Amino acid sequence: MEAKIAALEKRLIELEVRNKATPLTEAALALNEVAEKKKADEATGDDSKEEKKDEHEPVSRVKVVITRRDPETGEPIEKEKKVEKSKDEEFDREKFAFILRKNIYENKFSPYQTPNGSEIDIVSENLWNLLKKYLGHFPYHMFREDPVTLSSPYDHIVYEYDDLLAEAEKAEEDEENMQARKDLKLLLDTIRTSSGDEKLDKYFKMRPNYKKQTPNTIQFEDLWTVFPPGMLGEDQVFVVKDNQMFWPWRDPSMRESLPWKLDAWSYDWKDGTFSRTLFTLEFQQFDGHLPLTSLPFYPFDLCKEQEKIREELIKRGQKFREICNARNDSRLFDYKGLSILETKGFSGMKQDQEAGISYRPTGRTQN
């Protein structure tokens, strides 16, 4: 009974306050109710608004996966998945043009520094077809068939970077081709700015400096970028086969890098026939930037008198073929220059320290 009386008194007091309230007090109460309602709506509607926002936000066409590995075992230490503007750990591959995997090696317990690297899986078929158009001629024909995993430093793309960039910037009305070119531009920008390969990222930072000089310059670390397979090289013309390694190797105990080696081939006379012969071209370590034409071997396209050199080399090759194919009864030729003296019998035997090259201003040599 007392509780009912107390509740009735409270209700009477509220009615009295309301009857005596000023318009300002009523307005304040109304605004307070609106504010509370708005706050409640925001609290209940955050999730739905966030979902709508995510639906309208564009999703990046590249997925980045970061993997930390033990350099000794190759096993992942910690795996982190990250997609720009995407929060789902599970993803639909078809939404992406390509997937970039960055491999980070923990070297705390390793005496040698294992360089970080990366891999790219091309998902978009149209993007892969665009790459095949420009990269299908490279050795091993990896761009002739279905997509394969590409590994840093992405040498094929580096060699053809300028042509690929020009292709990516072409105007295209067809929607599929236009998307493929956008994906190609994204791929090139990703490799240029954030490839996951520290040396490759450093090269692309220096690349504008190399290109702005005439002739172009290069540093020892980046020599491999100058010699794509199939290129003609000076001073004696060789066809580039491949490089033995990309970046020059440096032993931690050595002050200087080992020579960088390039495999090239030319035609030579061997075992009675002409055949392709492999040569290994060595580049000694050098400091700073050097013009390409100052290297012991450089691209034939940089020669100032290409046609003249080409004609001289053709004549020399024809003469060489004539000498090699000469019959036994006509293999005596006039010769001028350095020669190795060979004698037969006991009278011709010498100690190693006595043997050497003898110079004859004129003489005759037999093939």
C-alpha positions as a Python dict, from the first residue, in 0.01 Angstrom:
ca = {
    (1, 'M'): (0, 0, 0),
    (2, 'E'): (283, 241, 86),
    (3, 'A'): (454, 163, -248),
    (4, 'K'): (142, 254, -441),
    (5, 'I'): (113, 582, -248),
    (6, 'A'): (480, 667, -324),
    (7, 'A'): (434, 595, -696),
    (8, 'L'): (122, 813, -705),
    (9, 'E'): (306, 1102, -538),
    (10, 'K'): (592, 1073, -792),
    (11, 'R'): (347, 1083, -1080),
    (12, 'L'): (177, 1397, -939),
    (13, 'I'): (514, 1572, -906),
    (14, 'E'): (599, 1495, -1273),
    (15, 'L'): (263, 1637, -1389),
    (16, 'E'): (319, 1950, -1184),
    (17, 'V'): (667, 2005, -1333),
    (18, 'R'): (536, 1955, -1685),
    (19, 'N'): (251, 2202, -1637),
    (20, 'K'): (492, 2467, -1502),
    (21, 'A'): (768, 2405, -1765),
    (22, 'T'): (869, 2687, -1993),
    (23, 'P'): (878, 2653, -2377),
    (24, 'L'): (1260, 2647, -2352),
    (25, 'T'): (1248, 2347, -2118),
    (26, 'E'): (1011, 2161, -2353),
    (27, 'A'): (1236, 2237, -2651),
    (28, 'A'): (1539, 2108, -2464),
    (29, 'L'): (1355, 1787, -2379),
    (30, 'A'): (1252, 1744, -2743),
    (31, 'L'): (1609, 1794, -2868),
    (32, 'N'): (1733, 1549, -2609),
    (33, 'E'): (1485, 1287, -2733),
    (34, 'V'): (1597, 1343, -3095),
    (35, 'A'): (1965, 1311, -2998),
    (36, 'E'): (1903, 990, -2806),
    (37, 'K'): (1706, 843, -3096),
    (38, 'K'): (1983, 934, -3342),
    (39, 'K'): (2244, 778, -3114),
    (40, 'A'): (2040, 459, -3089),
    (41, 'D'): (1999, 446, -3468),
    (42, 'E'): (2373, 487, -3518),
    (43, 'A'): (2447, 210, -3271),
    (44, 'T'): (2212, -36, -3442),
    (45, 'G'): (2294, 70, -3798),
    (46, 'D'): (2676, 71, -3795),
    (47, 'D'): (2706, -283, -3924),
    (48, 'S'): (2464, -238, -4213),
    (49, 'K'): (2623, 94, -4314),
    (50, 'E'): (2970, -63, -4305),
    (51, 'E'): (2847, -346, -4526),
    (52, 'K'): (2700, -101, -4777),
    (53, 'K'): (3024, 100, -4771),
    (54, 'D'): (3228, -214, -4841),
    (55, 'E'): (2996, -303, -5128),
    (56, 'H'): (3057, 31, -5299),
    (57, 'E'): (3433, 49, -5233),
    (58, 'P'): (3648, -81, -5522),
    (59, 'V'): (3848, -398, -5445),
    (60, 'S'): (4212, -403, -5555),
    (61, 'R'): (4298, -635, -5845),
    (62, 'V'): (4612, -755, -5667),
    (63, 'K'): (4627, -975, -5360),
    (64, 'V'): (4942, -955, -5150),
    (65, 'V'): (5050, -1249, -4936),
    (66, 'I'): (5344, -1203, -4697),
    (67, 'T'): (5526, -1516, -4580),
    (68, 'R'): (5811, -1529, -4331),
    (69, 'R'): (6039, -1829, -4374),
    (70, 'D'): (6329, -1995, -4197),
    (71, 'P'): (6625, -1973, -4443),
    (72, 'E'): (6761, -2311, -4329),
    (73, 'T'): (6443, -2516, -4359),
    (74, 'G'): (6233, -2302, -4593),
    (75, 'E'): (5937, -2357, -4361),
    (76, 'P'): (5697, -2068, -4293),
    (77, 'I'): (5748, -1901, -3955),
    (78, 'E'): (5454, -1668, -3966),
    (79, 'K'): (5200, -1622, -4242),
    (80, 'E'): (5006, -1304, -4292),
    (81, 'K'): (4742, -1250, -4556),
    (82, 'K'): (4662, -901, -4666),
    (83, 'V'): (4443, -764, -4942),
    (84, 'E'): (4405, -393, -4997),
    (85, 'K'): (4049, -281, -4922),
    (86, 'S'): (3940, -634, -4844),
    (87, 'K'): (3889, -785, -4501),
    (88, 'D'): (3801, -1146, -4585),
    (89, 'E'): (4077, -1397, -4523),
    (90, 'E'): (3915, -1641, -4764),
    (91, 'F'): (3906, -1486, -5108),
    (92, 'D'): (3780, -1554, -5458),
    (93, 'R'): (4082, -1582, -5691),
    (94, 'E'): (3876, -1475, -5990),
    (95, 'K'): (3836, -1126, -5843),
    (96, 'F'): (4209, -1063, -5876),
    (97, 'A'): (4433, -1012, -6178),
    (98, 'F'): (4736, -1158, -6001),
    (99, 'I'): (4861, -1267, -5660),
    (100, 'L'): (5193, -1139, -5522),
    (101, 'R'): (5367, -1356, -5262),
    (102, 'K'): (5646, -1183, -5072),
    (103, 'N'): (5891, -1420, -4905),
    (104, 'I'): (6074, -1270, -4608),
    (105, 'Y'): (6359, -1474, -4461),
    (106, 'E'): (6450, -1449, -4094),
    (107, 'N'): (6831, -1456, -4073),
    (108, 'K'): (6876, -1447, -3697),
    (109, 'F'): (7029, -1794, -3683),
    (110, 'S'): (7191, -1805, -4029),
    (111, 'P'): (7554, -1697, -4097),
    (112, 'Y'): (7463, -1590, -4451),
    (113, 'Q'): (7210, -1330, -4551),
    (114, 'T'): (6931, -1490, -4752),
    (115, 'P'): (6784, -1223, -4982),
    (116, 'N'): (6412, -1165, -4973),
    (117, 'G'): (6222, -1243, -5289),
    (118, 'S'): (5873, -1282, -5428),
    (119, 'E'): (5653, -1478, -5667),
    (120, 'I'): (5359, -1381, -5886),
    (121, 'D'): (5069, -1598, -5995),
    (122, 'I'): (4881, -1454, -6292),
    (123, 'V'): (4508, -1519, -6247),
    (124, 'S'): (4358, -1313, -6530),
    (125, 'E'): (4364, -1506, -6858),
    (126, 'N'): (4351, -1184, -7060),
    (127, 'L'): (4651, -1045, -6871),
    (128, 'W'): (4845, -1367, -6935),
    (129, 'N'): (4762, -1350, -7308),
    (130, 'L'): (4893, -994, -7315),
    (131, 'L'): (5220, -1107, -7156),
    (132, 'K'): (5248, -1397, -7402),
    (133, 'K'): (5228, -1148, -7688),
    (134, 'Y'): (5550, -976, -7579),
    (135, 'L'): (5734, -1248, -7385),
    (136, 'G'): (5660, -1564, -7582),
    (137, 'H'): (5994, -1552, -7767),
    (138, 'F'): (6210, -1592, -7457),
    (139, 'P'): (6404, -1917, -7399),
    (140, 'Y'): (6231, -2213, -7235),
    (141, 'H'): (5897, -2088, -7379),
    (142, 'M'): (5740, -2043, -7037),
    (143, 'F'): (5497, -1789, -7183),
    (144, 'R'): (5371, -2019, -7459),
    (145, 'E'): (5138, -2236, -7250),
    (146, 'D'): (4915, -2194, -6944),
    (147, 'P'): (5009, -1948, -6667),
    (148, 'V'): (5304, -2044, -6449),
    (149, 'T'): (5444, -1895, -6130),
    (150, 'L'): (5686, -1610, -6201),
    (151, 'S'): (5979, -1553, -5964),
    (152, 'S'): (6170, -1235, -5886),
    (153, 'P'): (6359, -1055, -6028),
    (154, 'Y'): (6106, -1111, -6313),
    (155, 'D'): (6379, -1085, -6575),
    (156, 'H'): (6148, -1130, -6876),
    (157, 'I'): (5932, -837, -6766),
    (158, 'V'): (6238, -622, -6684),
    (159, 'Y'): (6385, -682, -7031),
    (160, 'E'): (6061, -579, -7205),
    (161, 'Y'): (5948, -321, -6949),
    (162, 'D'): (5932, -23, -7186),
    (163, 'D'): (5734, -211, -7452),
    (164, 'L'): (5496, -354, -7193),
    (165, 'L'): (5440, -9, -7044),
    (166, 'A'): (5362, 133, -7389),
    (167, 'E'): (5111, -149, -7441),
    (168, 'A'): (4948, -83, -7103),
    (169, 'E'): (4899, 286, -7186),
    (170, 'K'): (4730, 226, -7522),
    (171, 'A'): (4373, 350, -7562),
    (172, 'E'): (4134, 57, -7598),
    (173, 'E'): (3758, 66, -7647),
    (174, 'D'): (3698, -306, -7599),
    (175, 'E'): (3612, -365, -7232),
    (176, 'E'): (3805, -692, -7192),
    (177, 'N'): (4121, -557, -7353),
    (178, 'M'): (4089, -233, -7158),
    (179, 'Q'): (4073, -426, -6829),
    (180, 'A'): (4370, -640, -6933),
    (181, 'R'): (4575, -327, -7000),
    (182, 'K'): (4475, -180, -6664),
    (183, 'D'): (4585, -505, -6500),
    (184, 'L'): (4914, -492, -6692),
    (185, 'K'): (4975, -136, -6571),
    (186, 'L'): (4902, -248, -6215),
    (187, 'L'): (5144, -539, -6254),
    (188, 'L'): (5423, -313, -6384),
    (189, 'D'): (5366, -56, -6109),
    (190, 'T'): (5369, -328, -5843),
    (191, 'I'): (5697, -474, -5971),
    (192, 'R'): (5848, -126, -6001),
    (193, 'T'): (5755, 3, -5656),
    (194, 'S'): (5691, -292, -5424),
    (195, 'S'): (5810, -619, -5574),
    (196, 'G'): (5930, -774, -5248),
    (197, 'D'): (6279, -811, -5399),
    (198, 'E'): (6502, -546, -5241),
    (199, 'K'): (6759, -543, -5522),
    (200, 'L'): (6491, -516, -5788),
    (201, 'D'): (6325, -226, -5607),
    (202, 'K'): (6664, -55, -5586),
    (203, 'Y'): (6722, -109, -5959),
    (204, 'F'): (6394, 58, -6053),
    (205, 'K'): (6483, 357, -5834),
    (206, 'M'): (6811, 393, -6028),
    (207, 'R'): (6661, 314, -6370),
    (208, 'P'): (6562, 674, -6458),
    (209, 'N'): (6923, 784, -6393),
    (210, 'Y'): (7053, 510, -6622),
    (211, 'K'): (6814, 608, -6901),
    (212, 'K'): (6864, 984, -6895),
    (213, 'Q'): (7232, 959, -6994),
    (214, 'T'): (7351, 930, -7355),
    (215, 'P'): (7468, 662, -7392),
    (216, 'N'): (7286, 490, -7109),
    (217, 'T'): (7488, 405, -6799),
    (218, 'I'): (7481, 106, -6566),
    (219, 'Q'): (7618, -10, -6232),
    (220, 'F'): (7792, -342, -6181),
    (221, 'E'): (7503, -476, -5972),
    (222, 'D'): (7255, -426, -6256),
    (223, 'L'): (7457, -554, -6553),
    (224, 'W'): (7214, -840, -6619),
    (225, 'T'): (6937, -596, -6713),
    (226, 'V'): (7135, -484, -7020),
    (227, 'F'): (7168, -823, -7191),
    (228, 'P'): (6839, -997, -7273),
    (229, 'P'): (6862, -1338, -7445),
    (230, 'G'): (6896, -1308, -7822),
    (231, 'M'): (7067, -968, -7815),
    (232, 'L'): (7375, -914, -8030),
    (233, 'G'): (7679, -806, -7830),
    (234, 'E'): (7996, -617, -7933),
    (235, 'D'): (8298, -611, -7972),
    (236, 'Q'): (8311, -942, -8154),
    (237, 'V'): (7947, -1012, -8220),
    (238, 'F'): (7800, -1275, -7989),
    (239, 'V'): (7439, -1375, -7942),
    (240, 'V'): (7340, -1361, -7576),
    (241, 'K'): (7226, -1701, -7450),
    (242, 'D'): (7165, -1629, -7082),
    (243, 'N'): (7335, -1496, -6772),
    (244, 'Q'): (7475, -1736, -6515),
    (245, 'M'): (7321, -1535, -6231),
    (246, 'F'): (7121, -1215, -6200),
    (247, 'W'): (7286, -1017, -5922),
    (248, 'P'): (7666, -1043, -5876),
    (249, 'W'): (7752, -1274, -5587),
    (250, 'R'): (7954, -1137, -5299),
    (251, 'D'): (8108, -1359, -5032),
    (252, 'P'): (8072, -1191, -4690),
    (253, 'S'): (8444, -1253, -4630),
    (254, 'M'): (8544, -1078, -4957),
    (255, 'R'): (8568, -706, -5013),
    (256, 'E'): (8474, -719, -5380),
    (257, 'S'): (8218, -911, -5582),
    (258, 'L'): (8321, -1196, -5806),
    (259, 'P'): (8322, -1128, -6182),
    (260, 'W'): (7978, -1131, -6339),
    (261, 'K'): (7950, -1386, -6622),
    (262, 'L'): (7736, -1389, -6933),
    (263, 'D'): (7683, -1693, -7156),
    (264, 'A'): (7685, -1614, -7528),
    (265, 'W'): (7733, -1815, -7846),
    (266, 'S'): (7880, -1770, -8189),
    (267, 'Y'): (7953, -1998, -8483),
    (268, 'D'): (8296, -2159, -8484),
    (269, 'W'): (8485, -2436, -8667),
    (270, 'K'): (8493, -2744, -8449),
    (271, 'D'): (8561, -3109, -8534),
    (272, 'G'): (8545, -3044, -8905),
    (273, 'T'): (8209, -2863, -8904),
    (274, 'F'): (8060, -2525, -8822),
    (275, 'S'): (7850, -2527, -8508),
    (276, 'R'): (7726, -2298, -8237),
    (277, 'T'): (7996, -2262, -7974),
    (278, 'L'): (7934, -2137, -7623),
    (279, 'F'): (8152, -1860, -7482),
    (280, 'T'): (8155, -1718, -7131),
    (281, 'L'): (8205, -1341, -7117),
    (282, 'E'): (8339, -1200, -6791),
    (283, 'F'): (8285, -852, -6649),
    (284, 'Q'): (8517, -747, -6369),
    (285, 'Q'): (8373, -556, -6076),
    (286, 'F'): (8368, -176, -6114),
    (287, 'D'): (8249, 115, -5903),
    (288, 'G'): (7993, 380, -5986),
    (289, 'H'): (7814, 434, -6316),
    (290, 'L'): (7979, 346, -6647),
    (291, 'P'): (7857, 421, -7001),
    (292, 'L'): (7747, 99, -7168),
    (293, 'T'): (7984, 157, -7458),
    (294, 'S'): (8282, 154, -7219),
    (295, 'L'): (8212, -205, -7112),
    (296, 'P'): (8427, -485, -7258),
    (297, 'F'): (8107, -614, -7421),
    (298, 'Y'): (7798, -405, -7491),
    (299, 'P'): (7478, -420, -7702),
    (300, 'F'): (7541, -406, -8076),
    (301, 'D'): (7256, -155, -8113),
    (302, 'L'): (7476, 107, -7943),
    (303, 'C'): (7744, 92, -8212),
    (304, 'K'): (7766, 416, -8408),
    (305, 'E'): (7860, 250, -8739),
    (306, 'Q'): (7646, -61, -8731),
    (307, 'E'): (7624, -115, -9107),
    (308, 'K'): (7998, -69, -9157),
    (309, 'I'): (8079, -313, -8876),
    (310, 'R'): (7820, -558, -9006),
    (311, 'E'): (7978, -555, -9354),
    (312, 'E'): (8328, -603, -9209),
    (313, 'L'): (8212, -894, -8997),
    (314, 'I'): (8039, -1058, -9293),
    (315, 'K'): (8356, -1032, -9501),
    (316, 'R'): (8562, -1171, -9215),
    (317, 'G'): (8317, -1457, -9171),
    (318, 'Q'): (8328, -1540, -9540),
    (319, 'K'): (8708, -1546, -9532),
    (320, 'F'): (8703, -1765, -9222),
    (321, 'R'): (8464, -2010, -9389),
    (322, 'E'): (8683, -2018, -9700),
    (323, 'I'): (8991, -2105, -9492),
    (324, 'C'): (8813, -2372, -9289),
    (325, 'N'): (8660, -2539, -9594),
    (326, 'A'): (8985, -2537, -9796),
    (327, 'R'): (9097, -2872, -9939),
    (328, 'N'): (9401, -3048, -9797),
    (329, 'D'): (9622, -2955, -10092),
    (330, 'S'): (9546, -2584, -10057),
    (331, 'R'): (9572, -2525, -9682),
    (332, 'L'): (9887, -2311, -9689),
    (333, 'F'): (9820, -1943, -9624),
    (334, 'D'): (10024, -1627, -9578),
    (335, 'Y'): (10005, -1512, -9218),
    (336, 'K'): (10121, -1208, -9024),
    (337, 'G'): (10097, -1170, -8648),
    (338, 'L'): (10148, -1364, -8325),
    (339, 'S'): (10180, -1740, -8351),
    (340, 'I'): (10256, -2042, -8132),
    (341, 'L'): (10566, -2229, -8243),
    (342, 'E'): (10528, -2607, -8242),
    (343, 'T'): (10816, -2847, -8307),
    (344, 'K'): (10822, -3224, -8311),
    (345, 'G'): (11081, -3469, -8179),
    (346, 'F'): (11313, -3460, -7880),
    (347, 'S'): (11486, -3148, -8009),
    (348, 'G'): (11164, -2955, -7970),
    (349, 'M'): (11105, -3045, -7607),
    (350, 'K'): (11141, -2758, -7358),
    (351, 'Q'): (11084, -2704, -6994),
    (352, 'D'): (10758, -2531, -6903),
    (353, 'Q'): (10937, -2209, -6811),
    (354, 'E'): (11106, -2201, -7152),
    (355, 'A'): (10788, -2246, -7352),
    (356, 'G'): (10594, -1941, -7470),
    (357, 'I'): (10449, -1746, -7760),
    (358, 'S'): (10693, -1645, -8031),
    (359, 'Y'): (10622, -1349, -8253),
    (360, 'R'): (10687, -1380, -8625),
    (361, 'P'): (10626, -1072, -8837),
    (362, 'T'): (10556, -1292, -9139),
    (363, 'G'): (10520, -1660, -9186),
    (364, 'R'): (10305, -1941, -9311),
    (365, 'T'): (10054, -2142, -9121),
    (366, 'Q'): (9874, -2460, -9207),
    (367, 'N'): (9512, -2517, -9108),
}
